[in-house]
mmCIF file of C-alpha atoms in Angstrom:
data_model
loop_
_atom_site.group_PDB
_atom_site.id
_atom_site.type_symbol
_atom_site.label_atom_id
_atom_site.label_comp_id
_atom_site.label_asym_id
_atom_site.label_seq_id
_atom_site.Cartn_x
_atom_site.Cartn_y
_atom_site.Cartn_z
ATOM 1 C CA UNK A 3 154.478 57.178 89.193
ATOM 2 C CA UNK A 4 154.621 54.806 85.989
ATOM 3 C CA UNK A 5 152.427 51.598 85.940
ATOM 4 C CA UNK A 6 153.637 47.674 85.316
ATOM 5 C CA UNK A 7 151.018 45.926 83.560
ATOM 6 C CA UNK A 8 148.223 44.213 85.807
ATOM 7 C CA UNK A 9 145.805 41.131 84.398
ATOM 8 C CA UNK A 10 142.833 42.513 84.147
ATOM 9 C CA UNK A 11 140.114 41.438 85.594
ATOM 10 C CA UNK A 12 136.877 39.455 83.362
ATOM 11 C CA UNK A 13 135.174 42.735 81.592
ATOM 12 C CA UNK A 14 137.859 45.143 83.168
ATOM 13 C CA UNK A 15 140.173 47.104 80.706
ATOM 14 C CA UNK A 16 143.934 46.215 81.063
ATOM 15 C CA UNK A 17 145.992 48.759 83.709
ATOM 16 C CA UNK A 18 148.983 50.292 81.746
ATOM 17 C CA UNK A 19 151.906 52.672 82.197
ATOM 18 C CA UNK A 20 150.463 55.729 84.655
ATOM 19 C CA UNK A 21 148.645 53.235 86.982
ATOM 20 C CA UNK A 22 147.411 55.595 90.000
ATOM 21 C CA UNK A 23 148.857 55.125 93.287
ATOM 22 C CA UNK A 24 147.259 51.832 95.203
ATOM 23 C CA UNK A 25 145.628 54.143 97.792
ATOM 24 C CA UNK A 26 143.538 56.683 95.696
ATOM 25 C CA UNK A 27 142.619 54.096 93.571
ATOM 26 C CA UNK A 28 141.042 51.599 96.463
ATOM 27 C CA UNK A 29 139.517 54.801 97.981
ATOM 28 C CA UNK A 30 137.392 55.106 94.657
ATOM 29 C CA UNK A 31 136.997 51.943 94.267
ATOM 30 C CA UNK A 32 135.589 52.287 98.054
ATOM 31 C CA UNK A 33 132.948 54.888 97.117
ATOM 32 C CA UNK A 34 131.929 53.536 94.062
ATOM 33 C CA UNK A 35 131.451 49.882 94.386
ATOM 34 C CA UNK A 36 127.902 50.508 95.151
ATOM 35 C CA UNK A 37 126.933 53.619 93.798
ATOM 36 C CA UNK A 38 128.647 53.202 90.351
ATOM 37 C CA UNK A 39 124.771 51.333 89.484
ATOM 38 C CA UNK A 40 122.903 54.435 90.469
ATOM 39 C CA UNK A 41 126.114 57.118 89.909
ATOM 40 C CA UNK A 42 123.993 58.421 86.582
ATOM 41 C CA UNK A 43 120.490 58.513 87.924
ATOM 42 C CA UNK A 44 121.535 60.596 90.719
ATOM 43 C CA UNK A 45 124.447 62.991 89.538
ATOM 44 C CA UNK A 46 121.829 64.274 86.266
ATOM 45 C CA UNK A 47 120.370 66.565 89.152
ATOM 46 C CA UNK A 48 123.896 68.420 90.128
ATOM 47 C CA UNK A 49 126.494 67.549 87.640
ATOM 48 C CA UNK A 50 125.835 70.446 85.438
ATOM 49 C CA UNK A 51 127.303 71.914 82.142
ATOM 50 C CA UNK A 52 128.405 67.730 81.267
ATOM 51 C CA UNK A 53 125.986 68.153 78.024
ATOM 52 C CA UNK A 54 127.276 71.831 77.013
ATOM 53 C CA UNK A 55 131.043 70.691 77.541
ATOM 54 C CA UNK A 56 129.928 67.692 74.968
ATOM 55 C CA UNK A 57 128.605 69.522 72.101
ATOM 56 C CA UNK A 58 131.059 72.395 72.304
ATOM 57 C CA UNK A 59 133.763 70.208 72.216
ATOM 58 C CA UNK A 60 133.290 70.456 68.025
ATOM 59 C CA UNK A 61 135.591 67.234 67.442
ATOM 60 C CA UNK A 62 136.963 67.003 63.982
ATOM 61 C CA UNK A 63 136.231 64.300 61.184
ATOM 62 C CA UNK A 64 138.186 61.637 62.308
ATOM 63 C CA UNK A 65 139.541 63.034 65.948
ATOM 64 C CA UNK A 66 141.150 61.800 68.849
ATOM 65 C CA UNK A 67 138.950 62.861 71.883
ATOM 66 C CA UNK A 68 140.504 61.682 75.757
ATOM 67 C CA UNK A 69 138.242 61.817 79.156
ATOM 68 C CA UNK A 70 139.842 62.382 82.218
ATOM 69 C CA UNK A 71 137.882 60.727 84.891
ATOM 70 C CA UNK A 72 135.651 59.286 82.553
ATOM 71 C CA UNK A 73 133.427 57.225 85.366
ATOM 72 C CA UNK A 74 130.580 55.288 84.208
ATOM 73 C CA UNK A 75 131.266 55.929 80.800
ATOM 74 C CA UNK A 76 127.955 58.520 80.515
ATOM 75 C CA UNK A 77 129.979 60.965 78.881
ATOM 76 C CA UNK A 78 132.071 59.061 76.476
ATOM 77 C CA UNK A 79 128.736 57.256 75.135
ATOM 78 C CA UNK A 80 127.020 60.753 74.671
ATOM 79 C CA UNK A 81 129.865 62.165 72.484
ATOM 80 C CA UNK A 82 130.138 58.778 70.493
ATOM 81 C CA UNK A 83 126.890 59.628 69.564
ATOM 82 C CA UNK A 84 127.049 63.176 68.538
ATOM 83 C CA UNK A 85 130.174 62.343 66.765
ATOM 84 C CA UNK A 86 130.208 59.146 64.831
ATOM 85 C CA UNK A 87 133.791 59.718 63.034
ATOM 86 C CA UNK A 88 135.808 60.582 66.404
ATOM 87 C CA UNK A 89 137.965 57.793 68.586
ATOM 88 C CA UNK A 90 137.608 58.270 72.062
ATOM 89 C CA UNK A 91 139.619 57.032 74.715
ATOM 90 C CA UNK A 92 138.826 56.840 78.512
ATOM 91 C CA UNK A 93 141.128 56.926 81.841
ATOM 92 C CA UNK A 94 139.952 56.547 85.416
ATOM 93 C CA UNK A 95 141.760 55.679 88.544
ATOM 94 C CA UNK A 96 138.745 53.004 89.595
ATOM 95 C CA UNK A 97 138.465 50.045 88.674
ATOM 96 C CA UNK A 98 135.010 49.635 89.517
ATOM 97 C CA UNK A 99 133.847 52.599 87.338
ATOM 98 C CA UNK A 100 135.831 51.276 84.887
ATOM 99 C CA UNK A 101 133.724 47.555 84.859
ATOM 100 C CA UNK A 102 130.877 49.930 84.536
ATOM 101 C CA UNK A 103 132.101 52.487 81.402
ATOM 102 C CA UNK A 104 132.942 48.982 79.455
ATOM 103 C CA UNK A 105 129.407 47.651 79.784
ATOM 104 C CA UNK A 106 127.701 50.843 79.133
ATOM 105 C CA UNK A 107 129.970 51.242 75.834
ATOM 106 C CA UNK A 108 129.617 48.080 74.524
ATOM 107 C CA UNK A 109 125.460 48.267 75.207
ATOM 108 C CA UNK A 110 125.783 51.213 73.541
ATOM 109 C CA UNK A 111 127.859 49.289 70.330
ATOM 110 C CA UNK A 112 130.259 51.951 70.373
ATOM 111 C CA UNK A 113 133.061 49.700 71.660
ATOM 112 C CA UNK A 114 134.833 49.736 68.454
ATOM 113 C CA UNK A 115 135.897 53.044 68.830
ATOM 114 C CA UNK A 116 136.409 53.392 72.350
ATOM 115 C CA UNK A 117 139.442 52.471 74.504
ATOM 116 C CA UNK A 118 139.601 52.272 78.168
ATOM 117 C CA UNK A 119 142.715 52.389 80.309
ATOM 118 C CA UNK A 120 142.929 52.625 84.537
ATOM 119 C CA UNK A 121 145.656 55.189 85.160
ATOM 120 C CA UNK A 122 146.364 58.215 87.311
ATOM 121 C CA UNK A 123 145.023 61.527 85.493
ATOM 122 C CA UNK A 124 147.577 63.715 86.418
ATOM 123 C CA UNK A 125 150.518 61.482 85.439
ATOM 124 C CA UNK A 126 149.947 59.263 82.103
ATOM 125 C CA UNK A 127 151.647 58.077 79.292
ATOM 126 C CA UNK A 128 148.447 58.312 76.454
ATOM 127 C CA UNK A 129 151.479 55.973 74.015
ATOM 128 C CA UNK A 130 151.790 53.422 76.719
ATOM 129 C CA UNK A 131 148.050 53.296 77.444
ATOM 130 C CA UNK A 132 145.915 54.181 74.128
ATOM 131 C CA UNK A 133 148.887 54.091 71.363
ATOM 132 C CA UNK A 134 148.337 57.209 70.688
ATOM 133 C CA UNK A 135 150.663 60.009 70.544
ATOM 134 C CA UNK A 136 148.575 63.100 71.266
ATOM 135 C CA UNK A 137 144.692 63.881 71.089
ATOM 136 C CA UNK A 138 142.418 66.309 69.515
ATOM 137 C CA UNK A 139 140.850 66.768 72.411
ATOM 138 C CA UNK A 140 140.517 66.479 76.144
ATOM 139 C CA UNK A 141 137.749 66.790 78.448
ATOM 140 C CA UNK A 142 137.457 66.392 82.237
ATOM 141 C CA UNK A 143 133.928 66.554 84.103
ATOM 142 C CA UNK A 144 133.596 66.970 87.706
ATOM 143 C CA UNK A 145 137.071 64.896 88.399
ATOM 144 C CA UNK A 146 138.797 67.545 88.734
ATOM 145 C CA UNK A 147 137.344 68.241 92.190
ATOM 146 C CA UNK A 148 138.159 64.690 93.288
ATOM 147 C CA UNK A 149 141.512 64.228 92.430
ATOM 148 C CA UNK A 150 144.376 64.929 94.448
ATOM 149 C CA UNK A 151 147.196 67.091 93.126
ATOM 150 C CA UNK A 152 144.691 68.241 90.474
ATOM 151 C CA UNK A 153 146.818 70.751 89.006
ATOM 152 C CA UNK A 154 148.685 68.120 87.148
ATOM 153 C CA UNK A 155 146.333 66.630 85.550
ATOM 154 C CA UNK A 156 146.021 70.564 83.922
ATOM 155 C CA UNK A 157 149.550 70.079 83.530
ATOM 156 C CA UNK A 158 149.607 66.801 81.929
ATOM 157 C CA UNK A 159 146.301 66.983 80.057
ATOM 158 C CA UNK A 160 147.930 70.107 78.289
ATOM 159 C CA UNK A 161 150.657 68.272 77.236
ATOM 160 C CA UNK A 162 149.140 65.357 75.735
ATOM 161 C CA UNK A 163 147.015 67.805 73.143
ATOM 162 C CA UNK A 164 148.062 67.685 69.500
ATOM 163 C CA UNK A 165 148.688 71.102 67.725
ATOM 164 C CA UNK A 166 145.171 73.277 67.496
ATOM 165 C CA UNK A 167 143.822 70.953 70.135
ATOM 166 C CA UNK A 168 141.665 72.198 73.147
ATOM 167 C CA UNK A 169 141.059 71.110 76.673
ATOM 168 C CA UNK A 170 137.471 71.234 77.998
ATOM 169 C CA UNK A 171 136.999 71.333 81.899
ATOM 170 C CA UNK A 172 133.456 71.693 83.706
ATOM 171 C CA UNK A 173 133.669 71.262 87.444
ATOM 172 C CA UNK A 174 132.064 72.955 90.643
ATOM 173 C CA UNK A 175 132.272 76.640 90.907
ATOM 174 C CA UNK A 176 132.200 78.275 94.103
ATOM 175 C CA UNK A 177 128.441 79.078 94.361
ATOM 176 C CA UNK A 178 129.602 82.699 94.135
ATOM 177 C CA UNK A 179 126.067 84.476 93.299
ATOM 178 C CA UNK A 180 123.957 81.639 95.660
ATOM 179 C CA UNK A 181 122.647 81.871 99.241
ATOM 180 C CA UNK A 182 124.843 80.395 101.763
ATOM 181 C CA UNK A 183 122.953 77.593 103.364
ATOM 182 C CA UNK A 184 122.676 76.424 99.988
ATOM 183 C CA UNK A 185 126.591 76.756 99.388
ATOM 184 C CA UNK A 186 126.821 74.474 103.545
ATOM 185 C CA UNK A 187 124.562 72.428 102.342
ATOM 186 C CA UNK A 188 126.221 71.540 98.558
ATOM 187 C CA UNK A 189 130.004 71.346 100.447
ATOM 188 C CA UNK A 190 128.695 69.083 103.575
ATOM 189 C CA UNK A 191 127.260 66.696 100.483
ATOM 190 C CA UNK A 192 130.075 66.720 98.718
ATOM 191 C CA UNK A 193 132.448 66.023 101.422
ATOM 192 C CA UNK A 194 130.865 62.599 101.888
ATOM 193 C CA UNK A 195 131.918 61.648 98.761
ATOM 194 C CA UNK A 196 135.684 62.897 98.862
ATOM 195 C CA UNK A 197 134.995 65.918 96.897
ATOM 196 C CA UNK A 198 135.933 69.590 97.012
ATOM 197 C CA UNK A 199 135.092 72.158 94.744
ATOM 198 C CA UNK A 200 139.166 74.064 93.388
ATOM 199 C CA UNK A 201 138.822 77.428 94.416
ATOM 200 C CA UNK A 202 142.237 78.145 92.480
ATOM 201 C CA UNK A 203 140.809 76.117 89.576
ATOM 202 C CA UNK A 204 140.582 79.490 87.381
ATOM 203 C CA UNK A 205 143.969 80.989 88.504
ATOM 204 C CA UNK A 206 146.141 77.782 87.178
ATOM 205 C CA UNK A 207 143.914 77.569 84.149
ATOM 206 C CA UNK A 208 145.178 80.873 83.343
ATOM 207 C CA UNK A 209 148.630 80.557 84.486
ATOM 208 C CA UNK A 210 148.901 76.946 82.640
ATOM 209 C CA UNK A 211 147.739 78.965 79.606
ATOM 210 C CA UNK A 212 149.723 81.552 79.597
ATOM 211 C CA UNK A 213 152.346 79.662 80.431
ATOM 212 C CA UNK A 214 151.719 77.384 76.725
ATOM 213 C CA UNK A 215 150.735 80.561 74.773
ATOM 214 C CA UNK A 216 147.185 79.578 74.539
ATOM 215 C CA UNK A 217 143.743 80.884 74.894
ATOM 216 C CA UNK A 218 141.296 80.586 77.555
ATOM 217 C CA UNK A 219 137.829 80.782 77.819
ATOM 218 C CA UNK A 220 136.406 80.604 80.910
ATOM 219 C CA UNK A 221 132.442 80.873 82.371
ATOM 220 C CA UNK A 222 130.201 81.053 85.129
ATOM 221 C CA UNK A 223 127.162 78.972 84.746
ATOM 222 C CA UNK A 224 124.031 78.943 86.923
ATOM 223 C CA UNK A 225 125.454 81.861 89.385
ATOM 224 C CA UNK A 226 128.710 80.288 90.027
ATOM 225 C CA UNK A 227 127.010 76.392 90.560
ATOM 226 C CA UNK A 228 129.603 75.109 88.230
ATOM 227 C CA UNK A 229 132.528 76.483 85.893
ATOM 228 C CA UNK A 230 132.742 75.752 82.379
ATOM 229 C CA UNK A 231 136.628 76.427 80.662
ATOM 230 C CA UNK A 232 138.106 75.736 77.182
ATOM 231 C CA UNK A 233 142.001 76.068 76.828
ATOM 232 C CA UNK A 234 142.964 76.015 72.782
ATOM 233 C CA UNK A 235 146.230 75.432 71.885
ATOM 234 C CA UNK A 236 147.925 77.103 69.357
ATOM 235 C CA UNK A 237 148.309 75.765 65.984
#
């Protein structure tokens, strides 16, 4: 679906070409009116593996780094910090979280080298959007599970990554090696907030990389609590 461009709104970054479809987008703007001013206080107790993505995403001097799903903006600020010399760029499908990711980065005074666009993760045109042509890297935290037709934003993610680039994924596992009740309990909580862990999320990494010629590295962290993947593309 491409995008027409939309006035944004006071504080809002400007909708571009890949603009998500009207009904995801007011369903996460739905959830997240409210909780986007305590989203960051309350998801540092079960959004694990965020921090070990960031510092093994080892941007280059002078990189291109994209978030998919990039919320609040948490993430984004955390890698401005640990590395000054990148550009980072930002797409979410709320608008709300979007209001919320431009205040954080400019309290942060990082706004000079960070770009925001609303779009649809799993079809985007990063020229139309950013002005950029491909990206050093890309990382997606916990959006994954949240977004339907995920496996295109794989897809599309993949093909937005310059030569030698890497995609960086950290999501929720399936709880493989942890008691059941605990596994009811973490899917029941989830559900309430429109999100379900990809069981297949391992089997179209590989396929997706295999498919490209590149190399995957994949792991289990905290007995299958959440999965942590890195797909490198060849140079």
């Amino acid at each position: 679906m491409r995008a027409t461009e939309l006035p944004a709104r006071h504080g809002e970054p400007p909708a571009g070409h890949g603009e998500p479809p009207a009904g995801h987008g007011e369903l996460m703007d739905g959830v997240y009116r409210w909780q986007r001013h305590i989203y960051d206080l309350t998801r540092k107790y079960y959004l694990l593996g965020r921090d070990r993505l960031i510092s093994g995403l080892e941007v280059p001097a002078g990189g291109t780094v994209l978030e998919l799903g990039c919320g609040t903006g948490r993430n984004i600020v955390l890698a401005a910090r640990l590395y000054p010399d990148a550009r980072f760029f930002g797409l979410d499908i709320s608008a709300e979280m979007l209001e919320t990711a431009t205040a954080a980065i400019a309290r942060e005074g990082v706004s000079g080298r960070v770009k925001l666009a609303r779009g649809d993760a799993t079809d985007f045109d990063a020229k139309a959007l950013f002005s950029v042509e491909s990206f050093d890297r890309i990382f997606v935290s916990y959006s994954l599970s949240m977004i339907p037709g995920w496996e295109k934003t794989i897809s599309a993610a993949l093909a937005a990554l310059s030569p030698g680039g890497s995609l960086h994924v950290v999501d929720f596992g399936q709880q493989e090696a942890l008691p059941r009740w605990f596994r009811t309990l973490l899917r029941g909580w989830l559900r309430k907030f429109h999100v379900e862990p990809r069981e297949a999320l391992r089997d179209v990494l590989q396929s997706e990389s295999a498919r490209r010629g590149a190399t995957l590295r994949f792991r289990t962290l905290y007995r299958g609590y959440a999965w942590l993947a890195v797909i490198k593309i060849a140079i």
